[in-house]
Amino acid sequence: MARVSCYNIYWFFLYFLTLVAVSSAQLSSSFYAKSCPKALSTIRSAVNAAVNQEKRMAASLLRLHFHDCFVQGCDGSVLLDDNSTFTGEKTAGPNLNSLRGFEVIDNIKSQVESVCAKTVSCADILAVAARDSVVALGGRSWTVLLGRRDSLTASLSTANSDLPAPTSDLSTLISAFSKKNLSTTDMIALSGAHTIGLARCTTFRTRIYNETNINSTFATSLQANCPTSGGDNNTAPLDTMTSTVFDINYYKNLQANKGLLHSDQQLFNNGSADSQVNTYASNSNKFFSDFAAAMINMGNIGPLTGTNGEVRVNCRKTN
């Protein structure tokens, strides 16, 4: 009888530990409610100040979160500088001379450290800053789940292999997002982030000179600032209508064959994504709802929780 009781106690204890392990891996909207109650307001104020100074920064901060989550999960790895033990992700093809906003994140981290030291991770700051950037340009808010910890390393090779390129076809985009457990609906909604921000000439040159599914007047207007050679870093708005407002005009541009990137126009090119683009182009409520859900799904990609990783004091280097 005693042996049976011990056996039952053992399995109950094991089950309890499993529940604890599972719960520790869950993100929570109230993660900092007690440990750092001023965290969210501090991040929001810093984001608003940065965006007020430069509207484009909203798109840059949103993109940082995306490029973080697609490499090793949402762990702040994109923020790490190179060191003697690894080469970081900042020099990867999709990031080099392209990712911006690192100094803004440094400033936000400094402000957050001043209200509660060694508490709020850089990965969580990226997630919150992405949401606040959308709101700063007129988009709708969503509840960010928190509790991520920061990685101790980064991966240049994964950044080069897993981040979708602006030359991607629809099937490649669907596959790249599926690899991160994101649906095609998520992919098309997240692509709507291109309703704000700018892109460099080098990312759309081939499209405006060689592709046929592009509005000819639109292409000609872009060629003036993006010659066939040179001017690689000249920029154009991803949304030709309202590049500093978070709205549905990105999808209306696609309907008019005015997608700036090859990968943009692939979402409306007589394929399986057309109907969802049509829905978003006529229903802002549906887009905002799906975008929020997709951002939450993306934020759930491989977070470090519990005792994994660390909370970096400086987002550019490990403690």
XYZ file of C-alpha atoms in Angstrom:
319
model
C 0.000 0.000 0.000
C 2.811 2.408 0.929
C 4.586 1.544 -2.311
C 1.489 2.448 -4.350
C 1.092 5.714 -2.488
C 4.703 6.677 -3.159
C 4.216 5.776 -6.810
C 1.141 8.015 -7.039
C 2.898 10.851 -5.264
C 5.828 10.549 -7.669
C 3.615 10.867 -10.736
C 1.597 13.697 -9.221
C 4.827 15.575 -8.488
C 6.086 14.933 -12.041
C 2.765 16.190 -13.456
C 2.999 19.298 -11.273
C 6.518 20.034 -12.515
C 5.299 19.638 -16.098
C 2.532 22.149 -15.491
C 5.037 24.588 -14.011
C 7.339 24.147 -16.996
C 4.506 24.730 -19.453
C 3.234 27.796 -17.618
C 6.732 29.276 -17.425
C 6.939 29.143 -21.208
C 3.761 31.191 -21.654
C 3.920 34.898 -22.381
C 1.572 37.195 -20.499
C 0.193 40.681 -21.055
C 0.692 41.429 -17.347
C 4.249 40.110 -17.053
C 5.682 43.442 -15.819
C 2.619 44.612 -13.895
C 4.400 44.239 -10.555
C 8.089 44.100 -11.461
C 8.078 47.187 -13.707
C 4.688 48.934 -13.838
C 6.116 51.927 -15.730
C 7.705 49.825 -18.484
C 4.989 50.150 -21.120
C 4.402 53.866 -20.631
C 8.150 54.508 -20.740
C 8.511 52.624 -24.027
C 5.487 54.352 -25.525
C 6.752 57.832 -24.666
C 10.180 57.100 -26.150
C 8.684 55.646 -29.339
C 6.373 58.630 -29.761
C 9.296 61.027 -29.362
C 11.346 59.151 -31.966
C 8.477 58.951 -34.452
C 7.606 62.622 -33.958
C 11.184 63.421 -34.884
C 11.155 61.127 -37.945
C 7.993 59.440 -39.209
C 9.997 56.753 -40.996
C 11.297 55.487 -37.663
C 7.953 53.799 -36.978
C 8.478 51.479 -39.938
C 12.090 50.884 -38.925
C 11.143 49.815 -35.384
C 8.362 47.580 -36.667
C 10.812 45.956 -39.073
C 13.356 45.343 -36.300
C 10.824 43.193 -34.455
C 10.058 41.214 -37.628
C 13.741 40.645 -38.417
C 14.334 39.600 -34.813
C 11.529 37.047 -34.659
C 12.401 35.339 -37.958
C 15.918 34.515 -36.724
C 16.148 32.255 -33.651
C 12.730 33.483 -32.508
C 11.852 36.754 -30.767
C 14.952 36.915 -28.592
C 16.635 40.251 -29.300
C 19.401 38.551 -31.283
C 19.143 41.123 -34.085
C 20.394 43.800 -31.687
C 23.678 42.084 -30.810
C 26.893 43.545 -32.194
C 29.612 41.216 -33.484
C 32.032 39.962 -30.851
C 34.902 37.511 -30.524
C 32.617 34.461 -30.232
C 30.090 35.078 -33.028
C 29.225 37.302 -35.955
C 25.893 38.994 -35.360
C 22.978 39.458 -37.731
C 23.484 43.119 -38.605
C 25.697 42.362 -41.610
C 23.388 39.706 -43.085
C 22.211 40.456 -46.616
C 18.644 41.428 -45.619
C 19.944 43.696 -42.814
C 23.138 45.380 -44.008
C 22.644 49.069 -44.842
C 18.949 48.434 -44.337
C 17.953 47.879 -40.710
C 17.647 51.101 -38.739
C 16.577 52.237 -35.301
C 19.255 50.602 -33.158
C 20.044 53.917 -31.451
C 16.355 54.412 -30.670
C 16.221 50.986 -29.014
C 19.368 51.890 -27.054
C 17.636 55.032 -25.812
C 14.455 53.163 -24.880
C 16.458 50.524 -23.029
C 18.332 53.211 -21.099
C 15.085 54.846 -20.044
C 13.529 51.536 -19.027
C 16.643 50.607 -17.032
C 16.302 53.878 -15.135
C 12.799 52.973 -13.924
C 13.500 49.282 -13.237
C 16.984 47.882 -13.707
C 17.676 44.421 -15.151
C 13.983 43.627 -15.528
C 12.664 44.281 -19.042
C 14.259 42.352 -21.901
C 15.375 43.883 -25.180
C 13.198 41.334 -26.994
C 10.122 42.611 -25.174
C 11.110 46.208 -25.883
C 11.169 45.364 -29.600
C 7.706 43.806 -29.390
C 6.183 46.757 -27.557
C 7.976 49.337 -29.703
C 6.579 47.660 -32.831
C 3.022 47.994 -31.518
C 3.545 51.578 -30.368
C 5.046 52.500 -33.742
C 1.912 51.297 -35.535
C -0.293 53.263 -33.159
C 1.868 56.378 -33.549
C 1.038 56.455 -37.267
C -2.691 55.924 -36.846
C -2.957 52.151 -36.645
C -4.916 50.288 -33.997
C -3.426 48.920 -30.838
C -3.276 45.325 -29.636
C -2.278 43.621 -26.406
C 1.383 42.620 -26.527
C 2.245 39.427 -24.715
C 5.425 39.752 -22.642
C 7.981 37.692 -20.778
C 10.616 37.076 -23.440
C 14.246 36.894 -22.435
C 17.279 37.833 -24.492
C 19.512 35.417 -26.364
C 23.194 34.949 -25.628
C 24.103 34.605 -29.292
C 23.004 35.504 -32.815
C 22.991 33.754 -36.187
C 24.273 35.396 -39.340
C 23.553 32.263 -41.388
C 19.921 32.025 -40.250
C 19.380 35.708 -40.996
C 20.655 35.102 -44.512
C 18.554 31.986 -45.044
C 15.249 32.643 -43.252
C 14.388 36.301 -43.863
C 12.220 36.579 -47.008
C 13.836 38.532 -49.837
C 12.103 41.343 -51.785
C 12.527 39.149 -54.868
C 10.471 36.312 -53.364
C 7.588 34.762 -55.302
C 4.297 33.963 -53.576
C 5.143 30.296 -52.995
C 8.474 31.280 -51.431
C 6.755 33.761 -49.116
C 4.163 31.209 -48.041
C 6.918 28.669 -47.348
C 9.103 31.120 -45.399
C 6.237 32.086 -43.103
C 5.005 28.516 -42.756
C 8.477 27.579 -41.531
C 7.817 29.934 -38.615
C 4.344 28.461 -38.000
C 2.680 31.504 -39.554
C -0.233 30.983 -41.923
C -0.723 32.475 -45.365
C -3.322 34.765 -43.787
C -0.677 35.919 -41.307
C 1.787 36.522 -44.130
C -0.585 38.648 -46.201
C -1.653 40.633 -43.139
C 1.923 41.190 -41.943
C 2.882 42.351 -45.432
C 0.527 45.249 -44.755
C 3.320 46.690 -42.606
C 4.557 48.008 -45.956
C 1.842 50.635 -45.744
C 4.539 52.694 -43.995
C 8.237 53.220 -44.607
C 10.684 53.398 -47.476
C 12.669 50.900 -49.534
C 16.057 51.281 -51.204
C 16.461 51.400 -54.972
C 18.509 48.215 -54.954
C 15.468 46.269 -53.690
C 13.086 47.363 -56.461
C 15.320 48.242 -59.439
C 14.726 44.973 -61.292
C 10.963 45.312 -60.859
C 10.639 48.830 -62.271
C 12.777 48.102 -65.334
C 12.013 44.488 -66.168
C 8.602 43.420 -64.874
C 5.331 43.737 -66.766
C 2.797 43.510 -63.931
C 3.529 47.094 -62.908
C 1.705 50.326 -63.677
C 3.789 51.963 -66.397
C 3.385 55.519 -65.085
C 4.331 54.316 -61.625
C 7.435 52.554 -62.955
C 8.542 55.592 -64.954
C 8.184 57.877 -61.947
C 10.415 55.603 -59.888
C 13.099 55.317 -62.560
C 13.926 59.008 -62.185
C 15.300 58.338 -58.694
C 16.484 54.767 -59.270
C 18.719 54.556 -62.353
C 19.776 51.284 -63.918
C 23.106 51.602 -62.119
C 24.118 53.659 -59.104
C 21.858 55.252 -56.539
C 21.411 51.976 -54.669
C 20.507 53.737 -51.436
C 18.016 56.177 -52.963
C 14.607 55.462 -51.464
C 10.956 55.345 -52.457
C 7.827 54.897 -50.318
C 6.511 51.348 -50.049
C 3.005 52.843 -50.066
C 2.852 55.428 -52.826
C -0.321 56.991 -51.377
C 0.181 57.484 -47.616
C 3.620 56.274 -46.519
C 3.418 57.848 -43.056
C -0.071 56.610 -42.171
C -0.835 53.052 -41.104
C -3.827 52.253 -43.297
C -5.065 49.928 -46.057
C -3.693 51.855 -49.029
C -0.880 49.323 -49.443
C -3.479 46.819 -50.633
C -5.150 49.372 -52.902
C -1.743 49.973 -54.475
C -1.437 46.259 -55.196
C -4.812 46.275 -56.935
C -3.461 49.021 -59.219
C -0.200 47.136 -59.899
C 1.694 49.690 -57.842
C 3.420 47.315 -55.442
C 6.960 48.625 -55.030
C 8.703 45.304 -54.403
C 8.379 42.146 -56.470
C 7.341 40.350 -53.279
C 4.603 42.938 -52.683
C 2.961 42.552 -56.077
C 3.098 38.775 -55.737
C 0.218 39.123 -53.273
C -1.986 40.393 -56.104
C -0.943 38.664 -59.297
C -3.839 36.397 -60.322
C -2.968 33.996 -57.528
C -4.330 32.537 -54.313
C -3.663 35.706 -52.288
C -5.773 38.014 -54.469
C -9.033 37.559 -52.583
C -7.494 38.428 -49.215
C -5.897 41.547 -50.706
C -9.316 42.544 -52.080
C -10.853 42.056 -48.651
C -8.285 44.231 -46.904
C -8.448 46.916 -49.590
C -12.139 47.404 -48.839
C -12.346 46.509 -45.145
C -9.955 48.276 -42.777
C -11.529 46.630 -39.728
C -10.699 43.186 -41.095
C -7.124 44.207 -41.900
C -6.474 45.772 -38.503
C -7.923 42.739 -36.743
C -5.920 40.253 -38.786
C -2.750 42.340 -38.516
C -3.004 42.419 -34.717
C -3.564 38.646 -34.574
C -0.633 38.048 -36.925
C 1.660 40.276 -34.866
C 0.776 38.302 -31.745
C 1.427 35.048 -33.609
C 4.769 36.356 -34.848
C 5.675 37.492 -31.341
C 5.158 33.905 -30.175
C 7.913 32.525 -32.399
C 10.428 30.716 -30.196
C 10.638 33.070 -27.222
C 13.157 32.363 -24.477
C 11.342 32.238 -21.139
C 11.876 31.195 -17.559
C 15.599 30.831 -16.883
C 16.613 30.592 -20.525
C 18.691 33.441 -21.906
C 19.017 36.606 -19.854
C 17.777 40.158 -19.505
C 20.474 42.227 -21.155
C 21.459 45.536 -19.579
C 22.850 46.699 -22.926
C 20.906 45.431 -25.940
C 24.056 45.361 -28.080
C 25.957 42.857 -25.950
C 25.435 40.060 -23.461
C 25.845 40.793 -19.766
